[in-house]
Amino acid sequence: MYELKYYSLQQLRSRTEFKFGSALHMKSTGALADSALSPSQQNWIYSHGGTSTTFTLCELCQPSLYDQTRTWHFL
């Protein structure tokens, strides 16, 4: 049971980082204006020095592993 809970927490963390990483990628490509970023997204980007420590740009352009119907362009 502990392993299942741990996996769920890791999955939740990955989803959060994917969402924020996607915002960072859209910002870096000019597809997302600074004014469109939420405070939590701005804080995440600032705390990571303006770079994603989890995903590369190529990975961000792929469909989400958790929702195959959406890509980063629509997050």
Tab-separated table of N, CA and C in Angstrom:
chain	number	residue	atom	x	y	z
A	1	MET	N	0.831	-1.198	0.000
A	1	MET	CA	0.000	0.000	0.000
A	1	MET	C	0.871	1.255	0.000
A	2	TYR	N	1.946	1.219	0.764
A	2	TYR	CA	2.829	2.386	0.816
A	2	TYR	C	3.412	2.690	-0.556
A	3	GLU	N	3.793	1.644	-1.289
A	3	GLU	CA	4.373	1.848	-2.618
A	3	GLU	C	3.349	2.470	-3.567
A	4	LEU	N	2.098	2.071	-3.444
A	4	LEU	CA	1.050	2.625	-4.298
A	4	LEU	C	0.863	4.113	-4.010
A	5	LYS	N	0.845	4.483	-2.739
A	5	LYS	CA	0.707	5.892	-2.377
A	5	LYS	C	1.909	6.691	-2.864
A	6	TYR	N	3.084	6.107	-2.721
A	6	TYR	CA	4.298	6.792	-3.169
A	6	TYR	C	4.243	7.027	-4.671
A	7	TYR	N	3.780	6.036	-5.411
A	7	TYR	CA	3.670	6.184	-6.858
A	7	TYR	C	2.679	7.289	-7.204
A	8	SER	N	1.586	7.348	-6.480
A	8	SER	CA	0.581	8.374	-6.749
A	8	SER	C	1.149	9.764	-6.502
A	9	LEU	N	1.939	9.914	-5.447
A	9	LEU	CA	2.552	11.204	-5.161
A	9	LEU	C	3.550	11.577	-6.245
A	10	GLN	N	4.317	10.593	-6.714
A	10	GLN	CA	5.276	10.848	-7.779
A	10	GLN	C	4.554	11.227	-9.067
A	11	GLN	N	3.442	10.568	-9.345
A	11	GLN	CA	2.677	10.873	-10.553
A	11	GLN	C	2.109	12.285	-10.475
A	12	LEU	N	1.612	12.668	-9.307
A	12	LEU	CA	1.069	14.012	-9.126
A	12	LEU	C	2.166	15.049	-9.323
A	13	ARG	N	3.346	14.789	-8.783
A	13	ARG	CA	4.469	15.711	-8.931
A	13	ARG	C	4.851	15.845	-10.403
A	14	SER	N	4.842	14.738	-11.118
A	14	SER	CA	5.195	14.773	-12.537
A	14	SER	C	4.178	15.579	-13.332
A	15	ARG	N	2.907	15.421	-12.999
A	15	ARG	CA	1.869	16.187	-13.699
A	15	ARG	C	2.051	17.681	-13.461
A	16	THR	N	2.364	18.045	-12.223
A	16	THR	CA	2.566	19.458	-11.895
A	16	THR	C	3.754	20.013	-12.658
A	17	GLU	N	4.854	19.270	-12.677
A	17	GLU	CA	6.042	19.738	-13.372
A	17	GLU	C	5.808	19.789	-14.872
A	18	PHE	N	4.995	18.874	-15.402
A	18	PHE	CA	4.694	18.921	-16.829
A	18	PHE	C	3.890	20.175	-17.151
A	19	LYS	N	2.925	20.494	-16.314
A	19	LYS	CA	2.097	21.681	-16.544
A	19	LYS	C	2.943	22.949	-16.513
A	20	PHE	N	3.782	23.078	-15.485
A	20	PHE	CA	4.612	24.267	-15.377
A	20	PHE	C	5.696	24.279	-16.446
A	21	GLY	N	6.253	23.108	-16.735
A	21	GLY	CA	7.261	23.026	-17.787
A	21	GLY	C	6.684	23.394	-19.134
A	22	SER	N	5.432	23.032	-19.356
A	22	SER	CA	4.766	23.380	-20.604
A	22	SER	C	4.607	24.887	-20.726
A	23	ALA	N	4.243	25.526	-19.620
A	23	ALA	CA	4.104	26.982	-19.626
A	23	ALA	C	5.446	27.632	-19.923
A	24	LEU	N	6.503	27.078	-19.347
A	24	LEU	CA	7.840	27.605	-19.597
A	24	LEU	C	8.201	27.457	-21.068
A	25	HIS	N	7.885	26.311	-21.650
A	25	HIS	CA	8.207	26.074	-23.056
A	25	HIS	C	7.426	27.023	-23.954
A	26	MET	N	6.145	27.213	-23.674
A	26	MET	CA	5.337	28.132	-24.476
A	26	MET	C	5.865	29.555	-24.343
A	27	LYS	N	6.309	29.924	-23.139
A	27	LYS	CA	6.865	31.249	-22.921
A	27	LYS	C	8.151	31.418	-23.734
A	28	SER	N	8.992	30.393	-23.743
A	28	SER	CA	10.276	30.487	-24.436
A	28	SER	C	10.111	30.528	-25.951
A	29	THR	N	9.004	29.984	-26.462
A	29	THR	CA	8.765	29.997	-27.903
A	29	THR	C	7.892	31.171	-28.327
A	30	GLY	N	7.491	32.005	-27.367
A	30	GLY	CA	6.670	33.164	-27.681
A	30	GLY	C	5.199	32.863	-27.831
A	31	ALA	N	4.787	31.637	-27.491
A	31	ALA	CA	3.381	31.265	-27.627
A	31	ALA	C	2.567	31.635	-26.393
A	32	LEU	N	3.251	32.086	-25.347
A	32	LEU	CA	2.564	32.438	-24.115
A	32	LEU	C	3.188	33.709	-23.557
A	33	ALA	N	2.373	34.731	-23.381
A	33	ALA	CA	2.879	36.002	-22.856
A	33	ALA	C	3.075	35.920	-21.347
A	34	ASP	N	3.981	36.735	-20.831
A	34	ASP	CA	4.210	36.765	-19.388
A	34	ASP	C	2.919	37.039	-18.627
A	35	SER	N	2.084	37.901	-19.174
A	35	SER	CA	0.844	38.273	-18.493
A	35	SER	C	-0.140	37.108	-18.412
A	36	ALA	N	0.062	36.073	-19.236
A	36	ALA	CA	-0.835	34.924	-19.235
A	36	ALA	C	-0.425	33.873	-18.211
A	37	LEU	N	0.750	34.048	-17.612
A	37	LEU	CA	1.228	33.087	-16.626
A	37	LEU	C	0.564	33.325	-15.279
A	38	SER	N	0.189	32.245	-14.627
A	38	SER	CA	-0.371	32.373	-13.284
A	38	SER	C	0.763	32.647	-12.304
A	39	PRO	N	0.452	33.187	-11.120
A	39	PRO	CA	1.504	33.431	-10.125
A	39	PRO	C	2.304	32.179	-9.793
A	40	SER	N	1.624	31.022	-9.710
A	40	SER	CA	2.336	29.788	-9.386
A	40	SER	C	3.267	29.383	-10.518
A	41	GLN	N	2.857	29.615	-11.765
A	41	GLN	CA	3.726	29.316	-12.901
A	41	GLN	C	4.926	30.256	-12.919
A	42	GLN	N	4.698	31.530	-12.626
A	42	GLN	CA	5.792	32.498	-12.579
A	42	GLN	C	6.794	32.123	-11.496
A	43	ASN	N	6.289	31.726	-10.331
A	43	ASN	CA	7.163	31.327	-9.230
A	43	ASN	C	7.956	30.084	-9.583
A	44	TRP	N	7.298	29.128	-10.252
A	44	TRP	CA	7.990	27.891	-10.635
A	44	TRP	C	9.118	28.201	-11.604
A	45	ILE	N	8.844	29.017	-12.601
A	45	ILE	CA	9.861	29.375	-13.591
A	45	ILE	C	11.004	30.128	-12.922
A	46	TYR	N	10.656	31.056	-12.034
A	46	TYR	CA	11.690	31.830	-11.343
A	46	TYR	C	12.567	30.922	-10.478
A	47	SER	N	11.926	29.986	-9.779
A	47	SER	CA	12.680	29.109	-8.874
A	47	SER	C	13.575	28.138	-9.630
A	48	HIS	N	13.281	27.915	-10.899
A	48	HIS	CA	14.107	27.026	-11.711
A	48	HIS	C	15.072	27.810	-12.600
A	49	GLY	N	15.213	29.076	-12.314
A	49	GLY	CA	16.164	29.881	-13.067
A	49	GLY	C	15.782	30.084	-14.517
A	50	GLY	N	14.482	29.961	-14.811
A	50	GLY	CA	14.022	30.163	-16.182
A	50	GLY	C	14.229	28.971	-17.088
A	51	THR	N	14.616	27.837	-16.507
A	51	THR	CA	14.794	26.627	-17.313
A	51	THR	C	14.084	25.465	-16.653
A	52	SER	N	13.658	24.509	-17.457
A	52	SER	CA	13.003	23.321	-16.929
A	52	SER	C	14.057	22.291	-16.551
A	53	THR	N	13.983	21.809	-15.329
A	53	THR	CA	14.938	20.798	-14.880
A	53	THR	C	14.420	19.389	-15.112
A	54	THR	N	13.202	19.278	-15.606
A	54	THR	CA	12.580	17.962	-15.740
A	54	THR	C	12.406	17.537	-17.190
A	55	PHE	N	12.006	18.434	-18.043
A	55	PHE	CA	11.691	18.089	-19.422
A	55	PHE	C	12.558	18.857	-20.409
A	56	THR	N	12.916	18.214	-21.490
A	56	THR	CA	13.580	18.913	-22.581
A	56	THR	C	12.508	19.508	-23.475
A	57	LEU	N	12.885	20.391	-24.368
A	57	LEU	CA	11.900	20.998	-25.261
A	57	LEU	C	11.222	19.944	-26.118
A	58	CYS	N	11.977	18.952	-26.578
A	58	CYS	CA	11.384	17.912	-27.423
A	58	CYS	C	10.308	17.144	-26.662
A	59	GLU	N	10.577	16.833	-25.400
A	59	GLU	CA	9.597	16.106	-24.605
A	59	GLU	C	8.350	16.946	-24.373
A	60	LEU	N	8.522	18.251	-24.228
A	60	LEU	CA	7.369	19.111	-23.982
A	60	LEU	C	6.447	19.179	-25.191
A	61	CYS	N	6.996	18.966	-26.367
A	61	CYS	CA	6.187	19.042	-27.574
A	61	CYS	C	5.407	17.753	-27.827
A	62	GLN	N	5.672	16.718	-27.055
A	62	GLN	CA	4.971	15.451	-27.215
A	62	GLN	C	3.655	15.489	-26.443
A	63	PRO	N	2.686	14.650	-26.825
A	63	PRO	CA	1.430	14.597	-26.072
A	63	PRO	C	1.696	14.215	-24.617
A	64	SER	N	0.878	14.735	-23.739
A	64	SER	CA	1.023	14.420	-22.328
A	64	SER	C	0.858	12.928	-22.101
A	65	LEU	N	1.693	12.370	-21.237
A	65	LEU	CA	1.578	10.951	-20.910
A	65	LEU	C	0.298	10.663	-20.148
A	66	TYR	N	-0.270	11.690	-19.522
A	66	TYR	CA	-1.450	11.494	-18.690
A	66	TYR	C	-2.746	11.830	-19.420
A	67	ASP	N	-2.645	12.486	-20.541
A	67	ASP	CA	-3.839	12.841	-21.304
A	67	ASP	C	-3.457	12.840	-22.774
A	68	GLN	N	-3.690	11.735	-23.447
A	68	GLN	CA	-3.256	11.571	-24.827
A	68	GLN	C	-4.013	12.469	-25.809
A	69	THR	N	-5.071	13.122	-25.326
A	69	THR	CA	-5.863	13.954	-26.235
A	69	THR	C	-5.367	15.392	-26.293
A	70	ARG	N	-4.436	15.753	-25.397
A	70	ARG	CA	-3.946	17.129	-25.389
A	70	ARG	C	-2.429	17.149	-25.492
A	71	THR	N	-1.898	18.132	-26.142
A	71	THR	CA	-0.464	18.333	-26.178
A	71	THR	C	-0.148	19.568	-25.361
A	72	TRP	N	1.122	19.871	-25.235
A	72	TRP	CA	1.519	21.028	-24.427
A	72	TRP	C	0.907	22.323	-24.934
A	73	HIS	N	0.565	22.364	-26.219
A	73	HIS	CA	0.029	23.597	-26.795
A	73	HIS	C	-1.289	24.017	-26.137
A	74	PHE	N	-1.989	23.058	-25.540
A	74	PHE	CA	-3.307	23.367	-24.996
A	74	PHE	C	-3.362	23.307	-23.476
A	75	LEU	N	-2.220	23.145	-22.826
A	75	LEU	CA	-2.229	23.087	-21.364
A	75	LEU	C	-2.324	24.489	-20.770
